[in-house]
XYZ file of C-alpha atoms in Angstrom:
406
model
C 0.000 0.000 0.000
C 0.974 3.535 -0.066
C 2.407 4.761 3.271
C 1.512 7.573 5.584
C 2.316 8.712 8.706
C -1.126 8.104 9.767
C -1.521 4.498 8.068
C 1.664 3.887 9.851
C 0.651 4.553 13.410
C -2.514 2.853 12.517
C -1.382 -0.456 11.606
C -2.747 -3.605 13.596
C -0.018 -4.968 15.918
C 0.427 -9.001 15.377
C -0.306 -11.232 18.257
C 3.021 -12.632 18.190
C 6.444 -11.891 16.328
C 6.133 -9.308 13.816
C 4.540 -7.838 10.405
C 5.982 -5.726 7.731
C 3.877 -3.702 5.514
C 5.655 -2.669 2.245
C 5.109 0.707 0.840
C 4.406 1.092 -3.231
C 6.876 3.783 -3.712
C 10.535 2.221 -3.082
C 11.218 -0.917 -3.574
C 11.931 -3.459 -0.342
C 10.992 -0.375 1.654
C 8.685 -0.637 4.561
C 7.369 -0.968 8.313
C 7.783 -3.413 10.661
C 5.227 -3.448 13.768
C 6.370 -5.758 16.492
C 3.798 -7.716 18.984
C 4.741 -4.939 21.208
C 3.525 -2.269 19.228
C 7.252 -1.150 18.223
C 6.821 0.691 14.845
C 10.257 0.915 12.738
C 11.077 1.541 9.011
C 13.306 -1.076 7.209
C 14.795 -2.109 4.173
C 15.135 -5.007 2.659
C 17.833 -5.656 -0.206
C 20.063 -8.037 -1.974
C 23.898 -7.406 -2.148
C 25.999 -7.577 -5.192
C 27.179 -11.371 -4.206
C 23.431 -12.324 -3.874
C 23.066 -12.441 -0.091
C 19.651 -10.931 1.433
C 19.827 -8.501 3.698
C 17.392 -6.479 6.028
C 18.570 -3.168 7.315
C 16.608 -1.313 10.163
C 16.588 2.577 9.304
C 14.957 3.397 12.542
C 11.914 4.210 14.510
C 8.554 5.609 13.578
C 8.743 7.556 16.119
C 12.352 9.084 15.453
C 11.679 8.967 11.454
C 8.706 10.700 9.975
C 7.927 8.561 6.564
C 8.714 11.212 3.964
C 12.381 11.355 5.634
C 12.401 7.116 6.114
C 11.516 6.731 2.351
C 14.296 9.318 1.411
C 17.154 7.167 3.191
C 15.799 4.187 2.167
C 16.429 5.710 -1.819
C 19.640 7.062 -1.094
C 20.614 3.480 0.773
C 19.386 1.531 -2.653
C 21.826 4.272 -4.818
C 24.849 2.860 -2.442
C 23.410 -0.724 -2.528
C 23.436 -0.499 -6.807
C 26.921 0.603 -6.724
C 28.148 -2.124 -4.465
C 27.836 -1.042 -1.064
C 26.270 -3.221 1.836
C 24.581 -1.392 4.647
C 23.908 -4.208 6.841
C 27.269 -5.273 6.630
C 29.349 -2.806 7.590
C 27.249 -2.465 10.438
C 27.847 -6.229 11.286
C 31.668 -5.262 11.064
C 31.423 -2.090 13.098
C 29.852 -4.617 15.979
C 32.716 -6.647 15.835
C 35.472 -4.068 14.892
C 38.512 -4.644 17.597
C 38.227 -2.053 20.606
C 41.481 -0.449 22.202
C 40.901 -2.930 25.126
C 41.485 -5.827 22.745
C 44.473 -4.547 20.892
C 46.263 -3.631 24.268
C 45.329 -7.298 25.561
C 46.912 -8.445 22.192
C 49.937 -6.254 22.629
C 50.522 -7.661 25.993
C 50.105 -11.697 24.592
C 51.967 -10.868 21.582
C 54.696 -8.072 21.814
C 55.345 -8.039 25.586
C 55.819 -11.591 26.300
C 59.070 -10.890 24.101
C 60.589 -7.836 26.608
C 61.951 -8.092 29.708
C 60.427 -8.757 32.760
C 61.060 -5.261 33.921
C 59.895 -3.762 30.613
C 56.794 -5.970 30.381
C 55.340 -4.747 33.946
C 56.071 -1.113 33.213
C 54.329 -1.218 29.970
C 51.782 -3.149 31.898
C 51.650 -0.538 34.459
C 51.147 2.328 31.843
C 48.401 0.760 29.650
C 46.575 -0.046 32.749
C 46.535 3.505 34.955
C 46.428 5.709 31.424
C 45.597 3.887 28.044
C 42.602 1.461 28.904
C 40.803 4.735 31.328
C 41.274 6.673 28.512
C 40.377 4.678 24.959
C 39.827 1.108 26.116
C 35.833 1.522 24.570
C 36.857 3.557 22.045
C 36.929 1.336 18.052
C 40.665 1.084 16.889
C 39.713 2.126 13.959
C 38.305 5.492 15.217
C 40.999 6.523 17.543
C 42.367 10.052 15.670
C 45.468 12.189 16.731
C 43.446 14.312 18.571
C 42.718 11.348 21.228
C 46.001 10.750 21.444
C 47.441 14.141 21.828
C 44.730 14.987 24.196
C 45.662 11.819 26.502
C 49.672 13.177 25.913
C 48.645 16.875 27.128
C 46.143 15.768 30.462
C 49.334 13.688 31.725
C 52.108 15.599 30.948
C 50.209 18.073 33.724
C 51.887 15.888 36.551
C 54.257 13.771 35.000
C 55.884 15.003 31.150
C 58.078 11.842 30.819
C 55.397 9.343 31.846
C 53.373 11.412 29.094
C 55.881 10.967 26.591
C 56.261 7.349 27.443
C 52.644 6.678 26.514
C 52.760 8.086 23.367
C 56.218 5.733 22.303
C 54.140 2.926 23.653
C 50.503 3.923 21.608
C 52.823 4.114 18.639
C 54.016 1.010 18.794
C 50.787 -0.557 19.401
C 49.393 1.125 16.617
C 51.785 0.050 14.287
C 51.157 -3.270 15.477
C 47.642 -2.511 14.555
C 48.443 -1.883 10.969
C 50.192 -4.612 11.032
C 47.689 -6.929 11.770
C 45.198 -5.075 9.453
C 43.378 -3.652 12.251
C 43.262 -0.382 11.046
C 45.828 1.803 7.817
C 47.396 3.716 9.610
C 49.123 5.053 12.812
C 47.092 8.422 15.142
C 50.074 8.227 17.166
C 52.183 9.747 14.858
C 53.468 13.286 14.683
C 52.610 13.672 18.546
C 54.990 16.945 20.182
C 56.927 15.070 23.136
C 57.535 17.130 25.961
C 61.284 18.431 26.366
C 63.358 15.444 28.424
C 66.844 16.149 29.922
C 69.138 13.453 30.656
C 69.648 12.602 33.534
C 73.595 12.110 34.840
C 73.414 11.536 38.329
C 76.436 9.893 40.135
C 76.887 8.910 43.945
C 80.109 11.297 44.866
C 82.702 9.600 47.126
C 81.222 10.638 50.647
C 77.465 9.070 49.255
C 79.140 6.464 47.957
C 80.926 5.715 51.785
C 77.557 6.709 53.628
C 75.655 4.485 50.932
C 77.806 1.460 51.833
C 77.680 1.624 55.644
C 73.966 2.357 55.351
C 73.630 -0.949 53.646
C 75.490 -3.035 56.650
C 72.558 -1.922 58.628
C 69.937 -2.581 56.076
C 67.418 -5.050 58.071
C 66.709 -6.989 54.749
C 70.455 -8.227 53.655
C 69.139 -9.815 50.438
C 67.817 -6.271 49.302
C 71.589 -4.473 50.283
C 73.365 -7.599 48.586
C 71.511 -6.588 45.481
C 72.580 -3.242 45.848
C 76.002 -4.203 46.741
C 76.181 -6.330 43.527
C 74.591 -3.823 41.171
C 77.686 -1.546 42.505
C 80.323 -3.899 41.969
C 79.156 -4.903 38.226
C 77.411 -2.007 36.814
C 74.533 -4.441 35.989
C 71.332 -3.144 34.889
C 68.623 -3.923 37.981
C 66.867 -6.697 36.028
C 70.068 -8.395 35.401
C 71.025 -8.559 38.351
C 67.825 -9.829 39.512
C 67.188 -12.340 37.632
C 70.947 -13.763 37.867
C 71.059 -17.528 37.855
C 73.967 -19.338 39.573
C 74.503 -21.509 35.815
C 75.533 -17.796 35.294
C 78.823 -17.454 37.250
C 81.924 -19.187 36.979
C 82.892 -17.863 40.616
C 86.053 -19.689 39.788
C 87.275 -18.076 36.734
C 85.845 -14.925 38.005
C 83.279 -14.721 35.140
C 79.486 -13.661 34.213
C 77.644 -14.832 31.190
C 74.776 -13.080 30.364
C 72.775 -14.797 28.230
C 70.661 -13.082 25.369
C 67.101 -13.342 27.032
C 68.055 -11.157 29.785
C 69.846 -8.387 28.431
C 68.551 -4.754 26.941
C 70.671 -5.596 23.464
C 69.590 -9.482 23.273
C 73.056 -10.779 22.953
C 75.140 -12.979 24.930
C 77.403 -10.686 27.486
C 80.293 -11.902 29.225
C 82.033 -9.689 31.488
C 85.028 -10.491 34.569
C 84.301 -9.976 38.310
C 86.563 -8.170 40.397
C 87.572 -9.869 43.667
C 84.755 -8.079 45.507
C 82.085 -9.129 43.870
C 83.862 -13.059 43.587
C 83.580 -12.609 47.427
C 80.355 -11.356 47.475
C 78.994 -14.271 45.231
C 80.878 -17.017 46.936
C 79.077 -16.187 50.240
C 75.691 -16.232 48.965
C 76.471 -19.318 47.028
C 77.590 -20.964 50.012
C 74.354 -20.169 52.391
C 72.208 -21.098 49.525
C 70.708 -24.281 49.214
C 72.258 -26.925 46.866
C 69.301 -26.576 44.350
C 68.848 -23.151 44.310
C 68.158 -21.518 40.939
C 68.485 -17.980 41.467
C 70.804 -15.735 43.096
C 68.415 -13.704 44.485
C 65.330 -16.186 44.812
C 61.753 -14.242 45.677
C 58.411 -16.167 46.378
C 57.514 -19.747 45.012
C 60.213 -20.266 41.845
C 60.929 -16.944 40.540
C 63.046 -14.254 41.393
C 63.102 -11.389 43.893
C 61.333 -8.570 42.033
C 60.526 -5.677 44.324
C 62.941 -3.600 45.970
C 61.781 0.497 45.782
C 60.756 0.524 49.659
C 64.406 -1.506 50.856
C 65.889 1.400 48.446
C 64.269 4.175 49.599
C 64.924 3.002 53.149
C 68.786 3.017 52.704
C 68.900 6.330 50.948
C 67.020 7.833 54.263
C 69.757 6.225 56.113
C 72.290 7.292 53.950
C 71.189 10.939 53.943
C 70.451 10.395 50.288
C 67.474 12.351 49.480
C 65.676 15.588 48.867
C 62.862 17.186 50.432
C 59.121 17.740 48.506
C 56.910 19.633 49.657
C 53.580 17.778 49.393
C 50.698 19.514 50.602
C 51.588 21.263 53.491
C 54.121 18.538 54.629
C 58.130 18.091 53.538
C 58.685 14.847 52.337
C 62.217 12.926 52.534
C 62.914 11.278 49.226
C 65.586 9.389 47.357
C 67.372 11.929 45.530
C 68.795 9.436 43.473
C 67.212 5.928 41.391
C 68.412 2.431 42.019
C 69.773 2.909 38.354
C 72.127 5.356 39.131
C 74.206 2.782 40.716
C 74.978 1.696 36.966
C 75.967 5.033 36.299
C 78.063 5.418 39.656
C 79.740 2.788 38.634
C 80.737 3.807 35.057
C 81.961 6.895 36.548
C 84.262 5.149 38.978
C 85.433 3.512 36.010
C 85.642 6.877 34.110
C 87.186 8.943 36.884
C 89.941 6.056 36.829
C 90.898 6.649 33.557
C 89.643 3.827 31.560
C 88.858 4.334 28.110
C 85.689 4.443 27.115
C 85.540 1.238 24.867
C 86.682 -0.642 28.004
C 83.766 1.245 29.895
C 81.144 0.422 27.293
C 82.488 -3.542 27.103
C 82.233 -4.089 30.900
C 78.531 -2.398 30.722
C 76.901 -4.279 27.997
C 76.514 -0.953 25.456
C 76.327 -1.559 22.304
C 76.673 1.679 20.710
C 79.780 3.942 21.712
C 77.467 7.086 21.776
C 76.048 5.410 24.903
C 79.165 5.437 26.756
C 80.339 9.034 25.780
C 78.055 10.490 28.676
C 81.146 9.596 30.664
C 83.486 11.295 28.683
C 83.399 14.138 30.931
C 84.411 12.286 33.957
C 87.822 11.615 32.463
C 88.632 15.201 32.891
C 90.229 15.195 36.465
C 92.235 11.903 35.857
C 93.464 13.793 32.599
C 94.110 16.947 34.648
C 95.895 15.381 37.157
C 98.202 13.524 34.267
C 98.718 16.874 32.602
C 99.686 18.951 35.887
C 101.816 16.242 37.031
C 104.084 16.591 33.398
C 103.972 20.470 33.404
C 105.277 20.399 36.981
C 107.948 17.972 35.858
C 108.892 20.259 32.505
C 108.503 23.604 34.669
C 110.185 22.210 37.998
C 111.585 25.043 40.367
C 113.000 23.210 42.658
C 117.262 23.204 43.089
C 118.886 21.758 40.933
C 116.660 21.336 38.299
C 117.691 22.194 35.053
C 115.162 22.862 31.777
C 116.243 21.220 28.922
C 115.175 22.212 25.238
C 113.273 20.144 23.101
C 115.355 18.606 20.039
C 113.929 20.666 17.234
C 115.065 23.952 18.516
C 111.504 24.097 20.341
């Protein structure tokens, strides 16, 4: 029949199911009233592969019929040129969420990282990516989300912001990869500014930081400092150390592949100290033991920020905050700067800085050259101790000329 608003709202509901009335005018076109009196305006339409489809414009009551029958003309223009309402509705309902590609990202790509790496990405997704985008489609996330997420954090913490944005970058390129959407809304994001940081214990930390440690009420926590000192070892390394590692005998530590930042095999010698060091925990360990440091069940000791803060308090280590309208004592310097502590004992020694970079795992020189500076007063004291010698005052001494006439 031909339609009307007010044939429309007086059709006969069906006692059960439903009933479509066609209208004249378009084609497939028409109402269907429900056994609950629900009155909507649908389609009904045959792709260009031959499937049968039935598309629901929308309600009688949102949709006056002049307006309905409009759509439903322009939706058979789209349908003749190969287009398939239905469908792409069908794949917007089952289009992958942000939630789905970060719990794909964390089966996929982070089971490959560190453990270290794996919990702080962990740690970011789940305080600032899921709160933010989890509902949101992949495929509709645009820069502006992204740079809007980078700007709210980067109120309180500009790093952490910028570290968010590396890691929605990389799962958006995974994204791409895996055809879940063309291209990458992370991209092109303004990082905030970042100085690096170059923070060393000085001698009298380094002596306060030591007897702090002998006081320390958990030992395995201060051996793990003591050990990170001693080798320069990244914290995870260090960790994680397995006694198959150590040949306490030759004085040696293989690090195999899996556990370092540049996934290759690392060897490195052990001064005396550290042979010492290892020798007594390997004797008070028990003959099966795994790890060096052993935590919970069978894995590793993991956490050690509270053992770390409490030896820097000790140590007179810290810096006061003002939080609220209380000072706060904190460490004014990261359990990672005992890498760089080290490497500057090294420097300050006068080792070169491809002996430096070999004894701390880098694999590009560039990485080492932070230390560069630290040579200086070794260097100084070599060069005063020579112009002293060519310069001497004292009786006696006699200047001789260069050959050359200089």
């Amino acid at each position: 029949m031909k339609l009307s608003d007010a044939i429309i709202k007086a059709l006969p509901t069906p006692a059960s199911g439903n009933k479509i009335t066609y209208d004249d005018d378009v084609k497939g076109f028409g109402v269907r009233v429900t056994a609950a009196g629900a009155r909507a305006f649908i389609l009904n339409y045959r792709t260009k592969s031959g499937l049968e489809r039935r598309y629901t414009i929308g309600s009688s009551t949102d949709w006056k019929y002049t307006a309905a029958r409009e759509e439903a003309k322009n939706l058979k223009k789209q349908i003749d040129v190969g287009s398939d309402p239905m469908g792409q509705v069908a794949a917007s309902r089952e289009a992958k969420t942000v939630a789905d590609l970060c719990d794909r990202f964390e089966k996929d790509h982070l089971t490959k990282k560190r453990d270290s790496t794996a919990r702080d990405y962990k740690a970011l997704i789940k305080n600032h990516v899921l709160p933010a985008l989890k509902n949101k489609k992949v495929v509709e996330v645009e820069f502006t989300d992204i740079d809007n997420l980078h700007r709210k954090i980067s109120k309180t913490a500009p790093y952490l912001a910028n570290r968010t944005v590396a890691v929605l970058s990389k799962m958006f390129g995974l994204a791409i990869k895996w055809r879940w959407r063309i291209d990458n809304p992370a991209k092109g994001i303004e990082r905030n500014d970042e100085q690096k940081r170059h923070r060393y214990l000085s001698p009298a930390e380094l002596l306060k930081l030591t007897e702090a440690l002998t006081t320390l009420e958990d030992q395995q926590a201060a051996n793990i400092f003591r050990l990170l000192l001693l080798t320069g070892a990244r914290r995870g390394e260090v960790q994680a150390a397995k006694w198959d590692q150590f040949d306490l005998t030759a004085g040696v530590w293989t690090k195999p592949g899996a556990t370092t930042k540049q996934k290759t095999m690392h060897r490195v010698p052990l001064s005396a100290p550290a042979r010492l060091l290892l020798t007594e925990l390997r004797e008070k360990a028990k003959d099966d033991a795994v790890y060096v440091f052993p935590g919970r069940g069978a894995d590793h000791r993991v956490e050690i920020k509270g053992e770390w803060r409490e030896v820097c308090l000790a140590a007179g280590i810290v810096t006061a905050e003002t939080v609220g309208e209380k000072i706060v004592l904190k460490p004014s310097a990261r359990i990672h700067d005992l890498r760089h502590t080290y490497a500057s004992v090294l420097a300050s020694a006068g080792l070169s800085l491809p002996i430096i970079g070999a004894l701390l795992g880098h694999s590009q020189p560039a990485t080492t050259a932070r230390y560069s500076h630290l040579m200086d007063d070794p260097l100084r004291q070599a060069t005063e101790r020579a112009g002293s010698i060519v310069m001497a005052k004292d009786k006696g001494a006699e200047v001789m000329p260069l050959k050359g006439g200089a």
